[in-house]
Short mmCIF file of C-alpha atoms in Angstrom, two decimals:
data_model
loop_
_atom_site.label_atom_id
_atom_site.label_comp_id
_atom_site.label_asym_id
_atom_site.label_seq_id
_atom_site.Cartn_x
_atom_site.Cartn_y
_atom_site.Cartn_z
CA MET A 546 0.00 0.00 0.00
CA TRP A 547 2.82 2.43 0.83
CA VAL A 548 4.33 1.90 -2.63
CA PHE A 549 0.97 2.72 -4.22
CA LEU A 550 0.50 5.84 -2.09
CA PHE A 551 4.05 7.12 -2.59
CA ASN A 552 3.75 6.60 -6.35
CA TRP A 553 0.65 8.74 -6.46
CA PHE A 554 2.25 11.40 -4.29
CA VAL A 555 5.30 11.58 -6.59
CA LYS A 556 3.25 11.59 -9.78
CA LEU A 557 0.83 14.27 -8.61
CA THR A 558 3.50 16.59 -7.22
CA ALA A 559 6.00 16.07 -10.05
CA PHE A 560 3.57 16.19 -12.97
CA PRO A 561 4.22 19.86 -13.90
CA VAL A 562 7.99 19.29 -13.89
CA ALA A 563 7.68 16.09 -15.93
CA TYR A 564 5.47 17.85 -18.46
CA LEU A 565 8.01 20.64 -18.96
CA CYS A 566 11.00 18.28 -19.10
CA PHE A 567 9.64 15.59 -21.37
CA LYS A 568 6.64 17.05 -23.26
CA THR A 569 5.65 13.44 -23.86
CA LYS A 570 3.54 12.56 -26.89
CA VAL A 571 2.13 9.02 -26.95
CA TYR A 572 1.32 7.00 -30.07
CA TYR A 573 -0.20 3.54 -30.42
CA GLU A 574 0.09 0.45 -32.55
CA ASP A 575 -3.66 -0.02 -32.04
CA LYS A 576 -5.26 2.11 -29.34
CA SER A 577 -8.47 0.04 -29.41
CA VAL A 578 -6.44 -2.99 -28.29
CA GLN A 579 -3.92 -1.35 -25.93
CA SER A 580 -3.97 2.22 -24.70
CA ARG A 581 -2.15 3.79 -21.76
CA ARG A 582 -4.64 2.05 -19.46
CA ILE A 583 -3.53 -1.41 -18.38
CA SER A 584 -5.94 -3.93 -16.90
CA GLY A 585 -4.58 -6.62 -14.62
CA GLY A 586 -1.06 -7.97 -14.46
CA ALA A 587 1.31 -7.18 -17.32
CA ILE A 588 4.98 -6.85 -18.21
CA ILE A 589 6.20 -3.72 -19.99
CA VAL A 590 9.38 -4.13 -22.05
CA SER A 591 11.13 -1.19 -23.68
CA ASN A 592 14.31 -0.06 -25.34
CA HIS A 593 16.66 1.79 -22.99
CA THR A 594 17.96 5.23 -23.94
CA SER A 595 18.47 7.07 -20.66
CA VAL A 596 18.11 6.84 -16.89
CA PHE A 597 15.08 9.08 -17.44
CA ASP A 598 13.14 6.41 -19.37
CA TYR A 599 11.64 5.22 -16.10
CA ALA A 600 10.53 8.74 -15.17
CA VAL A 601 8.81 9.13 -18.55
CA TYR A 602 6.94 5.84 -18.16
CA LEU A 603 5.72 6.74 -14.68
CA PHE A 604 3.60 9.38 -16.39
CA VAL A 605 2.81 7.53 -19.61
CA PHE A 606 1.14 4.81 -17.52
CA PHE A 607 -0.13 7.29 -14.97
CA GLY A 608 -2.99 5.16 -13.66
CA ARG A 609 -0.87 2.15 -12.65
CA THR A 610 1.91 1.59 -10.15
CA LEU A 611 4.86 0.63 -12.35
CA ARG A 612 7.33 -1.69 -10.58
CA VAL A 613 10.53 -1.53 -12.63
CA GLN A 614 13.54 -3.84 -12.43
CA MET A 615 16.56 -1.61 -11.71
CA ALA A 616 20.31 -2.28 -11.81
CA GLU A 617 22.30 -2.37 -8.59
CA VAL A 618 24.30 0.71 -9.60
CA LEU A 619 21.24 2.92 -9.08
CA PHE A 620 21.06 1.86 -5.43
CA GLU A 621 24.68 2.68 -4.61
CA ARG A 622 23.77 6.21 -3.54
CA LYS A 623 21.92 5.74 -0.29
CA ILE A 624 19.29 8.49 -0.66
CA LEU A 625 18.51 7.61 -4.28
CA GLY A 626 18.38 3.93 -3.37
CA ILE A 627 15.84 4.55 -0.60
CA PHE A 628 13.75 6.72 -2.95
CA LEU A 629 13.70 4.04 -5.65
CA ARG A 630 12.80 1.29 -3.18
CA VAL A 631 9.91 3.35 -1.80
CA LEU A 632 8.73 3.92 -5.39
CA GLY A 633 8.70 0.16 -5.79
CA GLY A 634 11.90 -0.39 -7.73
CA ILE A 635 12.95 -4.04 -7.99
CA TYR A 636 16.65 -4.46 -7.16
CA VAL A 637 18.62 -6.44 -9.75
CA ASP A 638 22.25 -7.32 -9.05
CA ARG A 639 23.83 -7.95 -12.45
CA ASN A 640 27.04 -9.19 -10.86
CA VAL A 641 25.60 -12.34 -9.29
CA HIS A 642 23.25 -15.11 -10.35
CA ASP A 643 20.37 -14.03 -8.11
CA MET A 644 16.82 -15.00 -9.06
CA SER A 645 15.15 -13.10 -6.21
CA CYS A 646 14.20 -10.26 -8.58
CA VAL A 647 12.37 -12.77 -10.79
CA ALA A 648 10.51 -14.26 -7.82
CA LYS A 649 9.51 -10.79 -6.65
CA SER A 650 8.38 -9.83 -10.15
CA GLU A 651 6.30 -13.02 -10.45
CA LYS A 652 4.61 -12.24 -7.13
CA ILE A 653 3.74 -8.73 -8.32
CA LEU A 654 2.22 -10.16 -11.52
CA GLU A 655 0.26 -12.78 -9.58
CA ASN A 656 -1.26 -9.94 -7.55
CA GLY A 657 -2.32 -8.11 -10.71
CA GLY A 658 0.57 -5.61 -10.76
CA VAL A 659 2.65 -4.22 -13.61
CA VAL A 660 6.37 -4.94 -13.94
CA GLY A 661 8.65 -2.86 -16.16
CA ILE A 662 11.85 -4.24 -17.69
CA PHE A 663 14.56 -2.75 -19.90
CA PRO A 664 15.87 -6.05 -21.34
CA GLU A 665 19.02 -4.54 -22.84
CA GLY A 666 20.39 -4.60 -19.30
CA ARG A 667 22.38 -1.39 -19.69
CA LEU A 668 22.51 1.83 -21.67
CA PRO A 669 24.01 1.51 -25.17
CA ARG A 670 27.42 3.05 -25.67
CA GLU A 671 28.22 5.46 -28.48
CA GLY A 672 28.42 3.65 -31.80
CA GLU A 673 26.56 0.53 -30.64
CA LYS A 674 23.56 -0.64 -32.63
CA ARG A 675 20.36 0.13 -30.79
CA PRO A 676 18.56 -1.49 -29.18
CA LEU A 677 21.15 -3.90 -27.81
CA PRO A 678 20.31 -7.62 -27.79
CA PHE A 679 17.72 -8.39 -25.15
CA LYS A 680 18.84 -10.43 -22.16
CA ALA A 681 16.78 -13.45 -21.17
CA GLY A 682 15.27 -12.10 -17.93
CA ALA A 683 12.15 -10.59 -19.49
CA ALA A 684 11.61 -13.68 -21.65
CA TYR A 685 11.95 -15.97 -18.63
CA LEU A 686 9.47 -13.93 -16.60
CA ALA A 687 6.98 -13.80 -19.47
CA LEU A 688 7.26 -17.56 -20.02
CA ALA A 689 7.05 -18.46 -16.33
CA SER A 690 4.18 -16.13 -15.48
CA GLY A 691 2.16 -16.34 -18.69
CA ALA A 692 1.48 -12.61 -18.30
CA PRO A 693 0.90 -10.41 -21.36
CA VAL A 694 3.90 -8.39 -22.49
CA ILE A 695 3.32 -4.82 -23.66
CA PRO A 696 6.16 -3.63 -25.92
CA VAL A 697 6.96 0.08 -25.71
CA TYR A 698 9.34 2.28 -27.68
CA THR A 699 10.78 5.65 -26.67
CA ASN A 700 12.84 7.99 -28.86
CA GLY A 701 14.80 9.10 -25.77
CA ARG A 702 14.63 12.78 -26.61
CA TYR A 703 14.24 14.53 -23.29
CA PHE A 704 14.67 18.09 -21.98
CA GLY A 705 14.97 21.47 -23.64
CA LYS A 706 13.16 21.84 -26.94
CA LYS A 707 13.16 18.07 -27.50
CA ARG A 708 9.98 16.06 -27.18
CA ALA A 709 9.68 12.54 -25.84
CA ARG A 710 7.75 10.38 -28.29
CA VAL A 711 6.56 7.02 -26.99
CA VAL A 712 4.79 4.21 -28.84
CA VAL A 713 2.66 1.67 -26.95
CA GLY A 714 2.32 -1.66 -28.73
CA LYS A 715 -0.28 -4.41 -28.62
CA PRO A 716 0.17 -7.09 -25.94
CA VAL A 717 1.98 -10.29 -26.92
CA TYR A 718 2.68 -13.53 -25.11
CA ALA A 719 5.89 -15.48 -24.71
CA LYS A 720 4.43 -18.53 -26.45
CA ASP A 721 3.75 -16.39 -29.56
CA PHE A 722 7.45 -16.53 -30.37
CA CYS A 723 8.46 -20.14 -29.81
CA PRO A 724 7.29 -23.26 -31.66
CA GLU A 725 7.07 -26.58 -29.87
CA GLY A 726 10.09 -28.82 -29.46
CA LEU A 727 12.65 -26.19 -28.45
CA SER A 728 14.94 -26.46 -25.45
CA GLU A 729 14.51 -23.90 -22.66
CA LYS A 730 17.61 -22.03 -23.85
CA GLU A 731 16.28 -21.90 -27.42
CA GLU A 732 12.87 -20.76 -26.18
CA LEU A 733 14.37 -17.88 -24.21
CA GLU A 734 16.50 -16.84 -27.18
CA LYS A 735 13.49 -16.88 -29.52
CA ILE A 736 11.31 -14.93 -27.08
CA SER A 737 14.04 -12.37 -26.35
CA GLU A 738 14.65 -11.68 -30.02
CA GLY A 739 10.91 -11.65 -30.73
CA LEU A 740 10.34 -9.01 -28.06
CA ARG A 741 13.28 -6.98 -29.36
CA GLN A 742 11.88 -7.02 -32.88
CA LYS A 743 8.44 -5.96 -31.61
CA VAL A 744 9.99 -2.94 -29.89
CA ILE A 745 11.97 -2.06 -33.03
CA GLU A 746 8.85 -2.34 -35.22
CA LEU A 747 7.02 0.24 -33.08
CA GLN A 748 9.24 2.98 -34.51
CA LYS A 749 7.16 2.96 -37.70
CA TYR A 750 4.23 4.41 -35.75
CA LEU A 751 6.16 7.61 -35.06
CA PRO A 752 5.38 10.49 -37.43
CA SER A 753 8.07 11.57 -39.87
CA GLU A 754 9.79 14.94 -39.54
CA ASP A 755 7.58 16.35 -42.31
CA GLU A 756 4.42 15.06 -40.61
CA ARG A 757 5.47 16.69 -37.33
CA LYS A 758 5.95 20.02 -39.07
CA SER A 759 2.62 19.93 -40.88
#
């Protein structure tokens, strides 16, 4: 309950700042199928462009408490770490083989919550092809939980005169990407690449430069 209440407090008090910083415009693959409103448990997967992606999605999915898996590095600063935990951030230690974050995420989904994952696992470096290959964590969670996965794309253009443009895709399921007869490793690879391609495909729903000027 405290996570829910603190989320609402942050979103309500920070909304004017977020609006000025991000100027977020949301587009849809098919709004009649999936809008910004999410019913029941779901996993959100997205490309990763900035540490501010999470802040943008807090307001894109304003009506839900978004519990995002976050790398251990974000918790190294004590005050920031406490803030993220109170917001509901799910601690992920990338340096050890620890499945506690998966168990916690599954529990949230079982209770009808929404889990956010950036499957690239880190921010791309200059010159790297984006998005990076997706790691298996999101695929494993989707397969184990059976929860719908909502792919989301962000252009990562935040602050100043830039405008954040986000595309919300139609829900998919892990089993959509893997035929029968595959090993678990092959299944996770197929699902991970399938989710990555879904996120990439969402870019086509963004207006062109000419369309934005018209």
